Amino acid sequence: MANRKPTVLNRRSLLTGAFAVSALGGAALARSPQPPDFDPGNRFRPDEADAPAPVTGERYVFFSQEEAALMAALLDRIIPADDLGPGADEAGVTFFLDRQLSGGFGAGQSYYMQGPWSSGTKQQGYQTRLTPAQLYRTAIAGIEKHAQAHYGKSFADLDASQQDAIVTALEHHDVDLNGAPRDQFFSLLLTNASEGYFADPLYGGNRNMAGWKMLGFPGAHYDYRPYVAQHNKRLSIPPAGIYGGPAWENGK
Amino acid sequence: MSGTTLPAVDVVLVGFGWTGAMLGQELVQAGLKVLALERGAWRDTSNDFAVTFAQDELRYYYRHALFEEPSQGTITFRNTPSQHALPMRELGSFLPATGTGGAGVHWNGQTWRFLPSDFKVRSHNEQRYGALDPDMTVQDWGVTYDDLEPYYDKFEYLCGISGQAGNLNGEMVPGGNPFEGPRRRGYPNPPLDMTYSPELFRKAAHDLGLHPFTAPAANMSQPYTNWLGVRLGQCTYCGFCEKFGCGNYSKSSPQTTIHPVLLDNPDFELRTNSTVLRVLTDSTGKRATGVLYVDDQGNEYRQPAEIVVLCAYAYHNTHLMLLSGIGQPYSPESGKGALGRNYAYQVVSGVDLFFDKDKVFNPFIGAGALGVAIDDYNGDNFDHSGLGFIGGGYICLWNTNGRPIETQRVPPGTPKWGAKWKRAVAENYMSSASISTHGAVMSHRSNYLDLDPNYRNIHGQPLLRMTFDFKDNEHRLSDYLTDQAARVGKAMNPKQVHAKYRKGNYSIVPYQTTHNTGGTAMGADPSTSVVNPYLQSWDVPNLFVMGASVFPQNPGYNPTGTIGALTYWSANAIINRYLKSPGPLMQT
Ligand SMILES: Cc1cc2nc3c(=O)[nH]c(=O)nc-3n(C[C@H](O)[C@H](O)[C@H](O)COP(=O)(O)OP(=O)(O)OC[C@H]3O[C@@H](n4cnc5c(N)ncnc54)[C@H](O)[C@@H]3O)c2cc1C
Ligand code: SF4
């Protein structure tokens, strides 16, 4: 039976737990003493908080080579390289998306996926039986077919203006995506591109925190108290990710 | 019937979020044996949202790490009774919680009291403006602001709300909200320090003759020890607040205000991963005998109890009542039945402001309830003659966050992708801000909750069906608030103002608020309410219902301040009246 009555954690495990690595630092801790915390029964292991697992490897695991080439080109039209920052692919967005689609997100793990199925109104939202991974796979094939039919070439081999014309057609839902819902695909594509460009680098995108640097967003900092009253002042806080910052790694 | 029967307890709480924790603490203190059944997992700060990894926008917001999973059970939705309802397959418009602490873990902490007139919406407005639209099913609460004042105070001092009083026992205090009902004492903590853009809003609103004040916040402006002896730390303005757990013990939540004391009490027990399927009643149907619940292995248990309390979040409470066959389901055709009636929500809009690059707002320095608000256009704080609507909402420049996936403000006309989009995102990140409007939703004959005939959850039970749309009152109200917000915005002298009016039908896709209300409305008339003014079921007197499901309509504020006050008000009635003589606290 699921009887998980938590009991009070003792002082020692408190110190070996997350507080020991608190980003608040000693001074802040001294100023605001922490309340007792609890042992969540069978789940708690000191030093083993539910930290996120960084992505590993370099090869694509979801996309085929052809799919990856198409996605890299497509994402580079959504977020092109310019003087402000790298393009999406260079920032790792294709790789990020590959890892997302190969995991729980791609599988639509949290979605309600029971029938009966019906397309519904715009206000009723996502109604396709395709998971995000299947949606991408189906749509990629549709985009490639469209490129071949209109230009006689792979999407990845078209020049930027031809690719832009296809993205515009995608946006207007004018590309047949092999039956996949066109509005769903395009809005998911834009969201996922932004996620890959701006999410914590531990997920494989936002390489060198390029997305954050472009904005001046300091990332995973946790204490801005010294800056609250500094109105209208450009702050130069080097960005940090959950697993550190480029500055810490290359000693800059 | 299925299920192992377990040893009886005095009280079983269904759900262990904000209301479950508050009520649990009150009832064990009164000497009762209390068991909370929570469908989700155990959650605490150091394990689940430690400062070392809490600031993860992808995981917590975009991948919904702390929210309910529709795969387990969701709602179906349609705008009107004539449409075919379809399941909400992924979360969007609202983000219900699962797990210890409920949505108290990942709320913003914007902590308001409703206006005295909000509790008398029907009688007050009819008296001042004449008859209301007959399809508007708004009603008085059966409880007044004065009844609730001590309990608002109790909740605010539990949380350690940071804020500036505006009305101390009838004396107006400069810098506070002059429209608020009288309060017995000031907030437990001073207002938060303010960032730049809300200060510009304050000045502009003030110059227009309006009454700006620092919004009340459950983010600590200084370290705080509450009346249970639980300590909270000072907020660090980390900007990962709403939709995130606080790694700092600085946001009031069940974890940071109650759990350390309650979970240490031998008379209290929490069972996580325990989903209540329904309330059990005896053969008369007038007495709850306990609940039926299922653990994460699929084992079913019958948990007997003397008192059953639904603390499962607004529309889950209604769902459980419908599944348990307690009360008469509402029919929009006949207008009869109170269960599922008066479902309401919040109508919100925004006004984006784009400034020259010489303005630097550092939007990432934020907190869930950091902002400057005006209440001049809320409730009946202004004359509605000729406006064609009742109610209103607050207008606020919140500086909650500068999280880069979520907060990308671009001027109207900017493409959605490509080089121009990228430039617009980069150029406006530091120098833009938004004013929000937070409008009331009046209940309406055709907005309601019932059981869906087609779709089921993983336990094989019918899903809850939501039928909801914004009506004329909401559109007029929201347009009016948006106009006022834009007027203040213009007075802040940005180079561009973009008023984003809430047009068209309500959609469950974009996030708006997790302020679902109604379905088990409270009131003094059992034909139009499910619970009496003490939150006790009219049909089953040993069943109580906590949370925003008891709101007969939704005023122009976030709900939790009032949810907290109502919970303590009901706890007081249970302890001081019901326990002495169990039975109806009000005669029908
Ligand atoms: C992103 C976000 C921001 C918010 N910001 C604000 C704000 O600024 N101001 C404000 O006033 N309010 C805000 N809210 C709303 C606030 O969180 C809720 O009003 C408050 O948590 C309601 O308390 P509750 O006890 O009714 O529900 P909850 O705190 O959600 O607790 C309900 C609990 O019941 C459990 N449960 C549900 N069904 C069952 C079942 N069948 N069996 C067992 N357990 C069950 C759930 O898992 C959950 O843990 C916000 C909410 C969200 C999601
Ligand atoms: S903004 Fe403050 S209260 Fe909110 S999560 Fe960050 S530190 Fe906690």
mmCIF file with all atom_site columns, C-alpha atoms and ligand atoms in Angstrom, chain A residues 222, chain B residues 107-108 218-220 234-242 244-252 366-369 400, ligand 2:
data_model
loop_
_atom_site.group_PDB
_atom_site.id
_atom_site.type_symbol
_atom_site.label_atom_id
_atom_site.label_alt_id
_atom_site.label_comp_id
_atom_site.label_asym_id
_atom_site.label_entity_id
_atom_site.label_seq_id
_atom_site.pdbx_PDB_ins_code
_atom_site.Cartn_x
_atom_site.Cartn_y
_atom_site.Cartn_z
_atom_site.occupancy
_atom_site.B_iso_or_equiv
_atom_site.pdbx_formal_charge
_atom_site.auth_seq_id
_atom_site.auth_comp_id
_atom_site.auth_asym_id
_atom_site.auth_atom_id
_atom_site.pdbx_PDB_model_num
ATOM   1  C  CA  . TYR A 1 222 ? 19.046 32.665 -8.985  1.00 0.00 ? 222 TYR A CA  1
ATOM   2  C  CA  . TRP B 2 107 ? 1.520  29.621 -8.534  1.00 0.00 ? 107 TRP B CA  1
ATOM   3  C  CA  . ASN B 2 108 ? 2.639  33.256 -8.876  1.00 0.00 ? 108 ASN B CA  1
ATOM   4  C  CA  . ALA B 2 218 ? 3.366  35.790 -1.683  1.00 0.00 ? 218 ALA B CA  1
ATOM   5  C  CA  . ASN B 2 219 ? 7.036  36.389 -2.522  1.00 0.00 ? 219 ASN B CA  1
ATOM   6  C  CA  . MET B 2 220 ? 8.877  37.379 0.649   1.00 0.00 ? 220 MET B CA  1
ATOM   7  C  CA  . GLN B 2 234 ? 13.825 36.419 1.264   1.00 0.00 ? 234 GLN B CA  1
ATOM   8  C  CA  . CYS B 2 235 ? 12.845 36.337 -2.408  1.00 0.00 ? 235 CYS B CA  1
ATOM   9  C  CA  . THR B 2 236 ? 15.815 36.675 -4.742  1.00 0.00 ? 236 THR B CA  1
ATOM   10 C  CA  . TYR B 2 237 ? 13.757 37.919 -7.719  1.00 0.00 ? 237 TYR B CA  1
ATOM   11 C  CA  . CYS B 2 238 ? 14.914 34.903 -9.685  1.00 0.00 ? 238 CYS B CA  1
ATOM   12 C  CA  . GLY B 2 239 ? 12.245 35.203 -12.366 1.00 0.00 ? 239 GLY B CA  1
ATOM   13 C  CA  . PHE B 2 240 ? 11.423 31.467 -12.368 1.00 0.00 ? 240 PHE B CA  1
ATOM   14 C  CA  . CYS B 2 241 ? 8.377  31.694 -10.167 1.00 0.00 ? 241 CYS B CA  1
ATOM   15 C  CA  . GLU B 2 242 ? 4.979  31.074 -11.740 1.00 0.00 ? 242 GLU B CA  1
ATOM   16 C  CA  . PHE B 2 244 ? 7.975  26.764 -11.280 1.00 0.00 ? 244 PHE B CA  1
ATOM   17 C  CA  . GLY B 2 245 ? 8.632  25.681 -7.728  1.00 0.00 ? 245 GLY B CA  1
ATOM   18 C  CA  . CYS B 2 246 ? 10.656 28.099 -5.612  1.00 0.00 ? 246 CYS B CA  1
ATOM   19 C  CA  . GLY B 2 247 ? 14.072 26.697 -4.787  1.00 0.00 ? 247 GLY B CA  1
ATOM   20 C  CA  . ASN B 2 248 ? 14.564 29.347 -2.157  1.00 0.00 ? 248 ASN B CA  1
ATOM   21 C  CA  . TYR B 2 249 ? 11.719 28.824 0.334   1.00 0.00 ? 249 TYR B CA  1
ATOM   22 C  CA  . SER B 2 250 ? 10.669 32.362 -0.576  1.00 0.00 ? 250 SER B CA  1
ATOM   23 C  CA  . LYS B 2 251 ? 7.280  31.770 -2.175  1.00 0.00 ? 251 LYS B CA  1
ATOM   24 C  CA  . SER B 2 252 ? 4.428  30.832 0.112   1.00 0.00 ? 252 SER B CA  1
ATOM   25 C  CA  . GLY B 2 366 ? 11.256 39.305 -11.573 1.00 0.00 ? 366 GLY B CA  1
ATOM   26 C  CA  . ALA B 2 367 ? 8.999  37.514 -9.163  1.00 0.00 ? 367 ALA B CA  1
ATOM   27 C  CA  . GLY B 2 368 ? 5.607  35.885 -9.582  1.00 0.00 ? 368 GLY B CA  1
ATOM   28 C  CA  . ALA B 2 369 ? 3.757  38.757 -7.974  1.00 0.00 ? 369 ALA B CA  1
ATOM   29 C  CA  . THR B 2 400 ? 7.222  38.232 -13.416 1.00 0.00 ? 400 THR B CA  1
HETATM 30 S  S1  . SF4 C 3 .   ? 10.916 34.949 -7.699  1.00 0.00 ? 2   SF4 C S1  1
HETATM 31 FE FE1 . SF4 C 3 .   ? 11.295 34.773 -5.488  1.00 0.00 ? 2   SF4 C FE1 1
HETATM 32 S  S2  . SF4 C 3 .   ? 9.553  33.635 -4.662  1.00 0.00 ? 2   SF4 C S2  1
HETATM 33 FE FE2 . SF4 C 3 .   ? 9.548  33.343 -6.884  1.00 0.00 ? 2   SF4 C FE2 1
HETATM 34 S  S3  . SF4 C 3 .   ? 10.670 31.431 -7.242  1.00 0.00 ? 2   SF4 C S3  1
HETATM 35 FE FE3 . SF4 C 3 .   ? 12.167 33.120 -7.374  1.00 0.00 ? 2   SF4 C FE3 1
HETATM 36 S  S4  . SF4 C 3 .   ? 13.017 33.366 -5.314  1.00 0.00 ? 2   SF4 C S4  1
HETATM 37 FE FE4 . SF4 C 3 .   ? 11.136 32.141 -5.154  1.00 0.00 ? 2   SF4 C FE4 1
#
